Structure formats: structure tokens, C-alpha cells
Coordinates of C-alpha atoms in Angstrom, one line a residue:
Chain D
M1 CA 26.0 2.0 -28.9
K2 CA 22.9 2.4 -28.7
I3 CA 21.0 3.2 -25.4
V4 CA 17.2 2.7 -24.8
V5 CA 15.8 5.1 -21.5
L6 CA 12.8 3.6 -20.4
V7 CA 10.7 7.0 -19.2
K8 CA 7.2 7.3 -17.8
E9 CA 4.6 10.3 -17.6
V10 CA 3.3 10.4 -13.8
P11 CA 1.2 12.8 -12.0
D12 CA 2.9 15.6 -10.4
T13 CA 3.9 14.4 -6.9
Y14 CA 3.2 18.2 -6.1
G15 CA -0.4 17.9 -6.4
D16 CA -3.2 16.1 -5.3
R17 CA -3.0 12.6 -7.3
K18 CA -6.4 11.0 -8.2
L19 CA -7.7 7.4 -8.5
D20 CA -10.8 7.2 -10.6
L21 CA -13.3 5.2 -8.4
Q22 CA -15.2 3.7 -11.3
T23 CA -12.5 2.6 -13.3
G24 CA -9.3 1.9 -10.8
L25 CA -7.1 3.8 -13.3
A26 CA -4.9 7.0 -12.7
D27 CA -7.0 10.2 -13.1
R28 CA -5.0 11.8 -15.6
A29 CA -7.0 14.7 -15.6
A30 CA -6.9 15.5 -11.8
S31 CA -3.6 16.5 -11.6
E32 CA -0.5 17.8 -13.5
T33 CA 1.3 15.2 -15.4
V34 CA 5.2 15.3 -15.8
L35 CA 8.1 13.0 -16.9
D36 CA 9.3 11.1 -14.1
E37 CA 12.0 12.8 -12.3
I38 CA 13.9 9.3 -12.1
G39 CA 13.8 8.6 -15.7
E40 CA 15.2 11.8 -16.6
R41 CA 17.8 11.1 -14.3
A42 CA 18.2 7.5 -16.5
L43 CA 18.2 9.6 -19.5
E44 CA 20.7 12.0 -18.1
V45 CA 23.1 8.8 -17.6
A46 CA 22.5 8.1 -21.3
L47 CA 23.3 11.7 -22.4
S48 CA 26.5 12.4 -20.7
Y49 CA 27.7 8.9 -22.1
A50 CA 26.6 10.2 -25.5
D51 CA 28.5 13.8 -24.6
S52 CA 31.8 12.1 -24.0
H53 CA 31.3 9.1 -26.9
P54 CA 29.8 10.7 -29.7
D55 CA 28.8 7.4 -31.8
T56 CA 26.3 7.2 -29.3
E57 CA 22.5 6.8 -30.2
V58 CA 20.3 7.3 -27.2
V59 CA 16.7 6.8 -27.8
V60 CA 13.8 7.3 -25.1
L61 CA 11.1 4.6 -25.1
S62 CA 7.6 5.0 -23.2
M63 CA 4.5 2.7 -23.0
S64 CA 1.5 5.3 -22.2
P65 CA -1.7 7.2 -23.6
G66 CA -1.2 9.3 -26.6
S67 CA -1.8 12.0 -24.4
A68 CA 1.6 11.6 -23.0
A69 CA 3.5 12.1 -26.7
A70 CA 4.3 15.9 -25.3
T71 CA 5.5 14.6 -22.2
V72 CA 7.6 11.8 -23.8
R73 CA 9.0 14.8 -26.3
K74 CA 10.6 16.5 -23.7
G75 CA 13.3 13.4 -23.7
L76 CA 14.0 14.6 -27.2
A77 CA 14.3 18.4 -26.0
M78 CA 16.7 17.1 -23.4
G79 CA 19.2 15.5 -26.3
A80 CA 17.7 12.0 -27.3
A81 CA 18.1 11.1 -30.7
G82 CA 14.5 9.5 -31.0
A83 CA 11.6 8.8 -29.3
V84 CA 9.3 5.7 -29.5
Q85 CA 5.9 5.6 -28.1
V86 CA 3.9 2.5 -27.6
A87 CA 0.2 3.9 -27.4
D88 CA -2.5 1.6 -27.8
E89 CA -6.3 1.5 -26.1
A90 CA -5.9 -2.3 -24.9
L91 CA -2.9 -1.2 -22.5
L92 CA -5.5 0.8 -20.6
G93 CA -5.0 -0.7 -16.8
A94 CA -2.4 -2.9 -18.3
D95 CA -0.4 -4.7 -15.4
L96 CA 3.1 -5.3 -14.7
G97 CA 3.4 -8.3 -17.0
L98 CA 1.6 -7.3 -20.0
T99 CA 3.7 -3.9 -19.0
A100 CA 6.9 -6.2 -19.5
E101 CA 6.1 -8.0 -22.5
V102 CA 4.9 -4.9 -24.4
L103 CA 8.5 -2.6 -23.2
A104 CA 10.8 -6.1 -24.4
A105 CA 8.7 -6.2 -27.5
A106 CA 9.6 -2.6 -28.5
L107 CA 13.0 -3.1 -27.2
Q108 CA 13.6 -6.3 -29.3
R109 CA 12.2 -4.5 -32.1
I110 CA 14.5 -1.0 -31.5
G111 CA 17.6 -2.9 -30.7
F112 CA 19.9 -2.0 -27.5
D113 CA 23.2 -2.2 -26.4
L114 CA 21.6 -0.6 -22.6
V115 CA 18.4 -0.5 -21.3
I116 CA 18.7 2.5 -18.4
A117 CA 15.3 2.7 -16.2
G118 CA 14.8 4.5 -12.9
N119 CA 14.7 2.1 -9.6
Q120 CA 11.2 3.1 -9.1
S121 CA 8.5 5.7 -10.4
T122 CA 6.9 8.0 -8.2
D123 CA 3.4 6.7 -9.3
G124 CA 3.2 2.7 -9.1
S125 CA 6.7 2.6 -7.4
G126 CA 6.8 -1.2 -8.3
G127 CA 10.3 -1.2 -8.9
V128 CA 10.2 -4.5 -10.7
L129 CA 9.8 -3.5 -14.3
P130 CA 13.7 -3.2 -15.3
A131 CA 14.2 -7.1 -13.8
M132 CA 11.1 -8.6 -15.6
I133 CA 12.2 -6.7 -18.9
A134 CA 15.6 -8.8 -18.1
E135 CA 14.3 -11.7 -18.0
L136 CA 12.0 -11.7 -21.4
L137 CA 15.1 -10.9 -23.3
D138 CA 17.8 -12.7 -21.4
V139 CA 20.3 -10.3 -20.3
P140 CA 21.8 -9.5 -16.8
N141 CA 20.0 -6.7 -14.8
A142 CA 22.4 -4.6 -12.6
T143 CA 19.8 -2.5 -11.0
S144 CA 19.4 0.1 -8.2
L145 CA 22.9 1.5 -8.8
N146 CA 24.5 4.7 -7.1
S147 CA 26.8 5.2 -10.3
V148 CA 27.3 4.0 -13.6
E149 CA 30.7 3.0 -15.5
I150 CA 30.1 2.2 -19.2
D151 CA 33.5 0.2 -20.6
G152 CA 33.2 -0.4 -23.9
A153 CA 31.0 -3.9 -23.6
E154 CA 31.3 -3.9 -20.0
L155 CA 29.2 -1.9 -17.6
R156 CA 30.1 -1.8 -13.7
G157 CA 28.2 0.0 -11.0
E158 CA 27.5 0.7 -7.1
R159 CA 24.3 -1.1 -6.2
A160 CA 22.1 0.1 -3.4
T161 CA 20.9 -3.2 -1.4
D162 CA 19.1 -3.4 1.5
H163 CA 21.6 -4.1 3.8
G164 CA 24.8 -1.9 2.1
T165 CA 26.0 -1.5 -1.2
M166 CA 27.8 -3.9 -3.5
Q167 CA 29.7 -3.8 -6.6
V168 CA 27.9 -5.3 -9.7
S169 CA 29.4 -5.7 -13.2
A170 CA 27.4 -7.0 -16.3
S171 CA 28.3 -7.5 -19.6
L172 CA 26.2 -5.7 -22.5
P173 CA 23.6 -5.8 -23.6
A174 CA 22.1 -5.4 -20.3
V175 CA 18.7 -3.9 -18.3
I176 CA 20.3 -1.2 -15.7
S177 CA 18.1 0.6 -13.6
I178 CA 19.6 4.0 -11.6
T179 CA 18.9 5.6 -7.9
E180 CA 18.1 9.1 -7.1
A181 CA 22.2 8.9 -5.8
L182 CA 22.6 9.6 -9.7
P183 CA 22.9 13.6 -10.8
D184 CA 20.2 15.8 -11.8
A185 CA 18.6 16.0 -15.2
R186 CA 19.5 18.7 -17.6
F187 CA 17.1 21.2 -18.5
P188 CA 16.2 21.2 -22.2
N189 CA 17.4 24.4 -24.0
F190 CA 15.6 26.2 -26.6
K191 CA 17.7 24.9 -29.3
G192 CA 17.3 21.6 -28.0
I193 CA 13.0 22.3 -28.0
M194 CA 13.6 23.4 -31.9
A195 CA 15.6 20.5 -32.7
A196 CA 13.5 18.1 -31.0
K197 CA 10.2 19.3 -33.5
K198 CA 12.8 17.5 -36.1
K199 CA 13.9 14.3 -34.3
P200 CA 11.8 11.1 -35.3
F201 CA 9.2 10.5 -32.7
E202 CA 7.5 6.9 -33.5
T203 CA 4.1 5.8 -32.6
L204 CA 3.6 2.0 -32.0
T205 CA 0.6 0.0 -31.7
L206 CA 0.3 -3.9 -30.0
A207 CA -0.2 -4.8 -33.4
D208 CA 3.2 -3.4 -34.7
L209 CA 4.8 -5.7 -31.6
G210 CA 2.8 -8.7 -31.9
V211 CA 1.6 -8.8 -28.4
D212 CA -1.9 -9.6 -27.8
A213 CA -3.2 -7.8 -24.6
E214 CA -6.2 -10.2 -24.1
S215 CA -4.0 -13.5 -24.3
T216 CA -5.0 -15.4 -21.4
E217 CA -1.6 -17.6 -21.6
A218 CA -0.4 -15.5 -18.8
S219 CA -1.9 -14.8 -15.6
R220 CA -2.8 -10.9 -15.1
S221 CA -3.1 -8.8 -12.2
I222 CA -6.3 -7.2 -11.6
V223 CA -8.1 -4.8 -9.2
I224 CA -10.8 -6.2 -7.5
S225 CA -11.8 -3.4 -5.3
L226 CA -10.9 0.3 -4.5
G227 CA -11.6 2.5 -1.7
E228 CA -10.5 6.3 -0.8
K229 CA -9.0 6.7 2.7
P230 CA -10.9 9.5 4.6
P231 CA -8.6 12.5 4.8
R232 CA -6.7 13.4 7.8
S233 CA -8.2 16.1 9.3
A234 CA -6.5 18.8 11.8
G235 CA -6.4 18.3 15.4
T236 CA -5.1 20.7 18.2
K237 CA -2.7 23.5 16.7
I238 CA -1.5 26.0 19.6
V239 CA 0.7 28.8 19.2
D240 CA 3.8 29.0 21.3
E241 CA 3.5 30.8 24.3
G242 CA 6.8 29.7 26.1
D243 CA 5.1 26.6 27.4
A244 CA 4.6 24.5 24.1
G245 CA 7.3 22.4 24.7
E246 CA 6.0 21.3 28.1
R247 CA 2.6 21.2 26.9
L248 CA 3.7 18.6 23.8
A249 CA 5.3 16.3 26.5
E250 CA 2.4 16.5 28.3
Y251 CA 0.4 15.4 25.1
L252 CA 2.9 12.6 24.3
V253 CA 2.5 11.3 28.1
Q254 CA -1.3 11.4 27.6
N255 CA -1.2 9.4 24.7
R256 CA 1.4 7.0 26.3
L257 CA 3.7 8.3 23.2
A258 CA 6.3 9.0 25.2
Chain X
M1 CA 9.5 -36.5 -0.6
T2 CA 7.4 -34.3 1.2
D3 CA 3.4 -34.1 0.8
Y4 CA 2.4 -30.2 0.5
S5 CA -0.7 -29.0 2.0
A6 CA -3.5 -27.7 -0.5
D7 CA -3.2 -24.6 0.6
S8 CA 0.5 -23.9 0.7
I9 CA 1.9 -20.5 0.5
L10 CA 5.4 -20.2 -0.7
V11 CA 7.7 -18.0 1.0
L12 CA 11.0 -16.5 -0.1
L13 CA 12.5 -15.5 2.7
D14 CA 15.9 -12.7 2.4
V15 CA 19.0 -13.6 3.9
T16 CA 21.6 -11.0 4.9
P17 CA 25.2 -11.0 3.6
S18 CA 25.8 -12.5 7.3
G19 CA 23.6 -15.5 6.9
A20 CA 20.9 -14.3 9.0
L21 CA 17.3 -14.1 8.2
A22 CA 16.3 -10.7 6.9
K23 CA 13.7 -8.7 9.9
S24 CA 10.6 -8.9 7.2
A25 CA 10.7 -13.1 7.6
A26 CA 8.6 -12.2 10.8
G27 CA 5.7 -10.3 9.0
L28 CA 5.8 -12.8 5.8
L29 CA 5.4 -16.2 7.3
G30 CA 2.6 -14.0 9.8
A31 CA 0.9 -13.1 6.7
A32 CA 1.0 -16.5 4.7
A33 CA 0.0 -18.2 8.1
G34 CA -3.0 -15.9 8.0
V35 CA -3.7 -17.5 4.6
G36 CA -2.9 -21.1 4.3
T37 CA 0.2 -23.2 5.3
P38 CA 3.7 -21.2 4.8
V39 CA 6.6 -23.2 3.0
A40 CA 10.0 -21.1 3.6
V41 CA 12.4 -21.1 0.8
I42 CA 16.2 -20.0 1.9
V43 CA 18.8 -19.7 -0.9
A44 CA 22.1 -19.4 0.9
A45 CA 25.8 -20.4 0.7
P46 CA 26.6 -23.7 1.6
G47 CA 26.8 -24.1 5.6
E48 CA 24.7 -21.1 6.1
G49 CA 21.2 -22.6 5.3
E50 CA 20.7 -24.9 8.3
Q51 CA 20.7 -21.7 11.2
A52 CA 18.3 -20.1 9.2
A53 CA 15.8 -22.5 8.7
T54 CA 16.0 -23.3 12.2
D55 CA 15.0 -19.6 12.7
A56 CA 12.2 -19.4 10.0
A57 CA 10.2 -22.7 12.1
A58 CA 10.4 -20.3 15.1
L59 CA 8.9 -17.7 13.1
G60 CA 6.1 -19.8 11.2
A61 CA 7.5 -22.0 8.7
S62 CA 5.8 -25.2 8.6
H63 CA 8.4 -26.3 6.1
V64 CA 11.6 -25.0 4.8
L65 CA 13.3 -25.6 1.6
V66 CA 16.9 -24.5 1.7
A67 CA 19.0 -23.9 -1.5
E68 CA 22.3 -24.0 -0.9
H69 CA 24.5 -23.5 -3.7
A70 CA 27.7 -21.3 -4.1
A71 CA 26.3 -19.2 -7.0
A72 CA 24.0 -18.1 -4.4
G73 CA 26.4 -15.1 -3.7
S74 CA 27.9 -14.6 -7.3
G75 CA 25.5 -14.0 -9.3
L76 CA 22.7 -11.1 -8.9
T77 CA 18.8 -12.2 -8.9
V78 CA 19.0 -14.9 -11.2
P79 CA 20.0 -17.5 -8.7
G80 CA 16.8 -16.8 -6.2
A81 CA 14.6 -16.6 -9.0
D82 CA 15.8 -20.0 -10.4
A83 CA 15.4 -21.1 -6.6
L84 CA 11.9 -19.8 -6.6
A85 CA 11.0 -21.8 -9.7
A86 CA 12.0 -24.7 -8.1
A87 CA 10.3 -24.4 -5.6
A88 CA 6.9 -23.6 -6.7
E89 CA 7.5 -26.3 -9.2
L90 CA 7.7 -28.6 -6.0
V91 CA 5.1 -26.9 -3.6
R92 CA 2.7 -26.1 -6.3
P93 CA 1.3 -23.1 -3.9
D94 CA -1.4 -20.8 -3.5
A95 CA 0.7 -18.0 -3.5
I96 CA 3.9 -16.9 -3.4
L97 CA 5.1 -14.1 -1.0
V98 CA 8.4 -12.2 -1.1
S99 CA 9.8 -8.9 0.7
N100 CA 9.3 -5.9 -1.4
S101 CA 13.0 -5.2 -0.5
I102 CA 15.2 -4.6 -3.3
E103 CA 16.8 -8.0 -3.8
G104 CA 13.0 -10.0 -3.1
R105 CA 11.1 -8.1 -5.4
E106 CA 13.6 -8.2 -8.4
I107 CA 13.6 -11.5 -8.2
A108 CA 9.8 -11.8 -7.7
A109 CA 9.8 -9.8 -10.9
R110 CA 12.1 -12.4 -12.9
F111 CA 10.2 -15.3 -11.3
A112 CA 7.0 -13.9 -12.4
A113 CA 7.9 -13.0 -16.1
R114 CA 10.1 -16.2 -16.2
S115 CA 6.4 -18.1 -15.3
R116 CA 4.1 -16.0 -16.8
S117 CA 2.2 -15.2 -13.0
G118 CA 0.3 -12.8 -12.4
L119 CA 2.3 -10.0 -10.3
A120 CA 0.9 -8.2 -7.3
V121 CA 3.7 -5.5 -5.3
D122 CA 4.2 -3.7 -2.3
A123 CA 1.1 -5.1 -0.7
V124 CA 0.2 -4.4 2.9
G125 CA -1.5 -7.2 3.8
V126 CA -3.4 -10.8 2.3
S127 CA -6.3 -12.3 2.8
R128 CA -8.1 -15.2 0.9
D129 CA -11.5 -15.2 -0.9
A130 CA -13.5 -17.9 -2.9
E131 CA -11.2 -17.5 -5.9
G132 CA -8.1 -17.3 -4.2
V133 CA -5.3 -15.3 -2.3
V134 CA -5.9 -11.2 -2.7
A135 CA -3.2 -8.9 -2.3
H136 CA -4.0 -5.4 -0.3
H137 CA -2.2 -2.4 -1.7
S138 CA -2.3 1.4 -0.2
V139 CA -1.4 3.6 -2.8
Y140 CA -0.6 7.0 -3.6
G141 CA 1.0 7.5 -0.2
G142 CA -1.6 5.6 2.0
A143 CA -4.8 8.4 0.0
Y144 CA -6.5 5.1 -1.6
N145 CA -6.8 1.3 -0.6
V146 CA -6.5 -0.9 -3.9
D147 CA -7.3 -5.0 -3.2
S148 CA -5.8 -6.8 -6.6
A149 CA -6.3 -10.5 -7.5
V150 CA -4.8 -12.6 -10.8
T151 CA -6.8 -14.1 -13.5
W152 CA -5.4 -17.4 -12.5
G153 CA -3.2 -19.6 -11.2
A154 CA -0.9 -18.6 -7.8
P155 CA -0.4 -14.6 -7.6
V156 CA 2.9 -13.4 -6.5
I157 CA 3.2 -10.7 -3.9
T158 CA 5.4 -8.8 -3.1
V159 CA 4.8 -7.4 1.0
R160 CA 6.3 -4.1 2.1
E161 CA 8.2 -4.1 4.7
G162 CA 7.1 -3.7 8.4
S163 CA 3.4 -3.5 7.1
I164 CA 2.5 -6.7 8.8
D165 CA 1.8 -7.3 12.3
A166 CA 0.7 -10.5 12.3
R167 CA 3.0 -13.0 13.8
A168 CA 2.7 -17.0 13.2
E169 CA 3.2 -19.5 16.0
A170 CA 6.5 -21.3 15.7
Q171 CA 6.5 -24.4 14.5
P172 CA 8.5 -27.9 14.4
V173 CA 11.9 -27.9 12.3
S174 CA 11.4 -29.7 9.2
V175 CA 14.1 -28.7 6.5
E176 CA 14.5 -30.2 2.8
R177 CA 17.1 -29.2 0.8
L178 CA 15.9 -28.3 -2.6
D179 CA 17.8 -29.1 -5.8
V180 CA 17.6 -26.4 -8.2
A181 CA 18.6 -26.6 -12.0
A182 CA 20.6 -23.5 -13.0
S183 CA 18.3 -21.5 -15.7
G184 CA 21.5 -20.4 -17.3
R185 CA 19.8 -16.9 -17.4
K186 CA 22.5 -14.1 -18.3
A187 CA 22.8 -12.4 -14.9
A188 CA 25.3 -9.4 -13.6
V189 CA 28.0 -10.6 -11.3
I190 CA 28.5 -9.5 -7.8
G191 CA 31.6 -7.9 -6.7
A192 CA 32.8 -6.9 -3.6
F193 CA 30.1 -6.0 -0.9
E194 CA 30.0 -3.2 1.8
E195 CA 28.1 -3.6 4.8
E196 CA 25.9 -0.3 5.7
V197 CA 27.6 0.7 9.2
V198 CA 24.7 1.3 11.7
A199 CA 26.4 4.0 13.7
S200 CA 24.0 4.3 16.7
S201 CA 21.4 2.1 18.4
R202 CA 18.5 3.6 16.8
P203 CA 15.9 1.8 15.7
E204 CA 15.7 1.7 11.5
L205 CA 13.6 4.2 10.3
R206 CA 11.8 1.3 8.1
G207 CA 9.3 -0.6 10.2
A208 CA 10.2 2.1 13.0
A209 CA 7.1 2.7 15.9
K210 CA 8.4 6.2 16.5
V211 CA 9.5 8.6 14.1
V212 CA 11.0 12.1 14.3
S213 CA 11.9 14.0 11.4
G214 CA 13.4 17.1 10.4
G215 CA 13.0 19.5 7.4
R216 CA 14.8 23.0 5.6
G217 CA 13.6 24.8 9.2
L218 CA 16.7 23.1 11.4
G219 CA 19.1 25.4 8.6
S220 CA 22.0 23.8 8.9
E221 CA 23.9 20.3 9.6
D222 CA 25.0 20.9 12.8
K223 CA 21.3 22.2 14.0
F224 CA 20.4 18.9 12.8
A225 CA 21.7 17.3 15.9
L226 CA 18.4 18.5 17.6
V227 CA 16.6 16.0 15.4
D228 CA 19.0 13.2 17.0
Q229 CA 18.8 14.4 20.4
L230 CA 14.2 14.1 20.8
A231 CA 14.9 11.0 18.3
D232 CA 16.9 10.0 21.4
V233 CA 14.7 10.8 24.1
L234 CA 11.6 9.2 22.8
G235 CA 13.6 5.9 21.2
A236 CA 12.3 6.9 17.8
A237 CA 14.1 6.6 14.5
V238 CA 15.7 9.7 12.3
G239 CA 13.9 11.0 9.2
A240 CA 14.0 13.9 7.1
S241 CA 12.4 15.5 4.3
R242 CA 13.6 15.8 1.1
A243 CA 14.8 19.8 1.4
A244 CA 16.8 18.3 4.1
V245 CA 18.4 15.8 2.2
D246 CA 19.2 18.0 -0.4
A247 CA 20.5 20.6 1.5
G248 CA 23.0 17.7 2.8
Y249 CA 21.8 17.9 6.8
I250 CA 21.4 14.4 6.2
P251 CA 22.1 11.2 4.0
Q252 CA 19.3 10.3 1.8
S253 CA 18.7 7.1 3.2
H254 CA 16.6 8.9 5.9
Q255 CA 14.7 10.6 3.5
V256 CA 10.8 10.2 4.0
G257 CA 8.3 10.5 1.3
Q258 CA 7.4 9.9 -2.1
T259 CA 10.5 9.5 -3.4
G260 CA 12.0 8.1 0.1
V261 CA 10.9 6.0 2.6
S262 CA 7.3 5.7 3.7
V263 CA 6.3 4.7 7.0
S264 CA 3.7 4.2 9.4
P265 CA 4.5 4.6 13.0
Q266 CA 3.0 5.2 15.9
L267 CA 4.0 8.9 16.5
Y268 CA 5.3 11.0 13.9
I269 CA 7.0 14.2 14.4
A270 CA 8.1 16.6 11.8
L271 CA 10.2 19.3 12.9
G272 CA 10.7 22.6 10.3
I273 CA 8.8 20.4 7.6
S274 CA 6.3 22.4 5.7
G275 CA 4.3 19.3 4.6
A276 CA 4.7 19.5 0.6
I277 CA 2.6 16.6 -0.6
Q278 CA 6.2 14.8 -1.8
H279 CA 6.5 14.5 2.2
R280 CA 3.0 13.6 3.2
A281 CA 2.5 11.0 0.2
G282 CA 5.6 9.2 3.1
M283 CA 4.2 9.4 6.3
Q284 CA 0.4 10.8 6.3
T285 CA -0.6 7.1 7.5
A286 CA 1.1 7.6 10.9
K287 CA -1.2 6.7 13.9
T288 CA -0.4 10.3 15.5
I289 CA 1.3 13.1 13.5
V290 CA 2.7 16.1 15.8
A291 CA 4.5 19.0 14.1
I292 CA 6.5 22.2 14.9
N293 CA 6.7 24.7 12.5
K294 CA 7.1 28.5 12.6
D295 CA 4.9 28.8 9.7
A296 CA 1.2 29.0 11.0
D297 CA 0.3 28.2 7.1
A298 CA 2.7 25.3 6.8
P299 CA 0.2 22.7 5.1
I300 CA 1.6 20.2 7.7
F301 CA -0.5 21.5 10.3
E302 CA -3.6 20.4 8.0
I303 CA -2.8 16.8 8.9
A304 CA -1.2 17.2 12.5
D305 CA -3.0 15.7 15.7
F306 CA -1.2 18.2 17.6
G307 CA 0.9 21.1 15.8
I308 CA 2.7 24.0 17.3
V309 CA 3.6 27.4 15.4
G310 CA 6.3 28.3 17.1
D311 CA 10.2 28.1 17.0
L312 CA 11.6 24.6 17.3
F313 CA 14.9 25.8 18.9
T314 CA 13.4 26.7 21.7
V315 CA 10.2 24.5 21.6
V316 CA 12.4 21.4 21.2
P317 CA 14.6 21.8 24.1
Q318 CA 12.1 22.7 26.5
L319 CA 10.3 19.4 25.0
I320 CA 13.1 17.3 25.5
A321 CA 13.7 18.6 29.3
A322 CA 10.1 17.9 30.0
L323 CA 10.4 14.7 28.8
E324 CA 13.8 14.1 30.4
A325 CA 12.3 15.4 34.1
R326 CA 9.6 12.8 33.6
K327 CA 11.9 9.8 33.2
A328 CA 14.0 10.8 36.1

């Protein structure tokens, strides 16, 4: 079984995140970058399966700037056997369609029985790439899963939907995405970090994948304008002197909020 | 064969497991009517499409395409994408709007990848300029406004639930059966479905006008009931910080923040929530923010319109009593 896990470098949500107002791109220098937590959980699903099925190969795949290599490498330290990073200047500002094409091409090259992704990243929070990739690869998408059970060539899980939960199943190969309901990821230990240095880390360009970022055959989504909202400022702040509840009630009524 | 207006906007309406139109329908049709002529497409099990189509017309669909097929409920995402592809082929719209629900956005994803259309997700509004339909987005927790357009063709735009206030005028019912050629794409199979039990009459968090949220400051699952009490007095939905969810006070579906639900209510009351950026990203677009926290330095106060430094276990019961006294 070969499992490819999609991982992404994102700005840490515990810091301020900035967009570059000139380019419309994420300002990577403005905040700490981390491996997206939901991608770590996706990797945990793969690694825990591999723990009990030794014939499993887990590979992490990321499309990201070259500078993100260290972040992607964390996946190796956690226990993945190999990493593939697609890094190409022409991918700067890539939209969802191009990203899906690149990842699908990379997956075809790597080969897979199962692709695991997070349901939504914390930065773009699009939640569409797993289904787009499944479409391009003509495999089922079993997405937004709260639980995952892999049984030979079949996969089952509980899918969180907008109105409840449903059981879904799919035959492999398939693309799945998982939710925060799945367990936290393991921490890389010292042994893992040392071992990661010897593991294969392949860097691919668009030329390697035969993808043309400039092709006009597909319509692309582009940013046409961008603005920063003025930050909120603090209003009234009082220290409770025994009547704060009354005063808040007064405030809510005056502002027609109660 | 119907003639479709040159400015048609194709709108995929979600249908609930019981066959009714999802709540997102009104906003989607309202948004579509602002930029063109809304043509709705509904994918339903046999016999279930008619009522939904009538409801869609009442919400502003000038024409409704109904794809009724037995497979609608058995394959995941692919039947919806096939229906959307058939409808787009027929209508040749200027834009395609889909709810940014889990089901909706995945159908949009498959359709966009298949048709190589430009995809814009989680829009909070749409408008039209000389070159076509533009999507408006609010990103990084509302810190930035971004407008996007596509390089050619009709954009596929998913619209954030509860973000559109505009409503379209009711239209006479005009329904057409949509023939869908199955793409034969491999799909996951849907098994048993369990509807979420809505245990109370409280409004849903997403799209609620008022939200009362509790954080770790509540201290325990039992004490979290205070959040529920205040919410009920105000007719508000109940939210929570990630810390409260992680501590097991309340299920994850109530989590407000970067990794939970994003809300922009008229009133947001944060109880015992410090206001980590994580949380603020999901609520800072609220019109009015009230915070009660015993830590005077909590970052939530930086964005609160009305902040109270104090013990929420004395302030909130007093607030509830005061509000109830005014009602009586």
C-alpha cells in the first residue's frame, strides 16, 4: 500500500497573518510558518496505518516555494518514508485549478493507492482540492471524514456533512480528506529527526511534471483587487464594581441588541 | 427547449436529506439576481424535485432545472457534478454559483476541474463589471478584502453560507426536467445517513444574528450551561473557543475560529475567552463585540466594543436577571 499525504506550509494562526498588498500573495516573511495542523493529522492517519501494516509506504507531497523545504521535511521526521516537493517560480500565486493539476500530475508520477489530505487548510480554507484532484485522476473522493477504516482494497469512514453524518465507502485508489475529529499528530522524536536527514527528498519542477502554468486552455482565477480592512479598535472597557451586569444590559438595550 | 437569457446565472441549490431546499438557497438566488437572471439547478431523488423547484421560484429562480435520478442519493459528489455539467451546457451561463457547504463546494470542485473553469471559493458577495462576474472574498479572518475574476469563461463561485443579505423577488414557477448523461466518473458510495439531532430551538451558529460563546474561563462542562442560559435570554446561538472544545465542554460543531465556524453576527458576546488570533479570525467581523474576562490584559479586549473585566460567574447571572426584568 502506497499512501501519499498532501501537506502544506501555512502562516501560523497564532500570529498575525499578512497579505502583500502589492502582489496579493501571502507575505511569508510577516509571520512564522508551520506545517498545517490538519495536514499533520492526515499524516498521522497514514502513519498509524503503516504502524500496523509494515508493507505500507508513506510519502508526503507538497506544492510550495523552495523555502518551505524545511517545513515539508518535518513530515519525514514524523515518520514518512519519503517527501516530494513541487517548487517552481511559475507557481507563485497559482490558483486552485493549477494547484490541482500540479498535484494530480505529481501523484500520477509518484503512484498511489490512497491520497490523504486535510479537509481545509487554515490559510486558504478552500476545502476543494481533494475533490478536484479526484476528478482529474478519475478516482472516488471520500472527503470530510471523521473516521477512516482501511481494509485491503476498500475504505470506509464517517463523513461529516452539512446536515449530519453519513457512512461512505470507496474502493482504492481513492482520494480522502479528514477532519479535526481524527487524532492529533505524533511529535517527531530525536531518532525521527536524525533519520529524516537520510530519507529521500525529491524536488520537482513544472517541466518534470509536464504542466504548463501559462497554458490558456484552462480558465484561471486571478486577484483583481485587494485591500486591508482597518483594524478594529477597542471601545469601552470597565472593571466590574458590582454593577457590570446591569450596565451591560443597559448597553445592549440602548443599542437594540437585547 | 427554453431560451435562456444572455445574462443567466446558474445556481446549484443544495437539497437536504429530507428533500427540502437548504437554507443557503435564498442568499444564493439573491446574489444571482443582483448580477443576472437566476436559473436554478436541483438534484433530487425521484418525486422530490417538484416541491423544491416551487420553493426555488418563490426565492427568485426565474427557471428551475430538476435532475431527478435514483443515483442522486447513492454516489458522492459525482452525480451533482454531472448534473451541473449538463445544466451549464444547456444554459451557457455568465457565472455559476454554488453554496460553500461541504457538498456544494465539492461538486463545484469536480465541475471546475472537469470543465477547466476558474474556481473562486468562499465568496461573500458577487458583482459585475465590464468583463464579467467578480467574486468578493473576506480572507484571513476578515483582515483583508480580495476581489477575484477569471481569465475567461464563466467563473464557478462558491458562496459563504449566511453572507448574502440580498433577496430576490419571487418568480412564476417554471420547471424543466434536466437530462443528465452520467459521466461514469468513479465515486464513493453513500451508506447510512444520520441526521444531526437539533436538541434545542436555538438558532444555528452559522448565519446567526447573535452569538454567545464560552471559553476555558467557564471551567467545566457543567458550568458551560451559563453560556446556554445567556444565549436563550438573547435568542442567540451558542459558540465556543477551541480551548473550550478541546477541554470537552461542548462539541466541536460549536467551535468559532480559524479552524471552526466563521461568524459575522450583529452581536458577539465572548465569555471567558482570551481572544487568541485563532479565535478572533472567526468572529472579528461581528458588528458589536462584548467581552467578559477576569484577565484585564486578555487580547479580546483590544477588539471589544464593550469589555468587562470581572468574574463572569457574577456578571453574567446579573446580566441575565437584568435582561429578564426588562422583558417582564
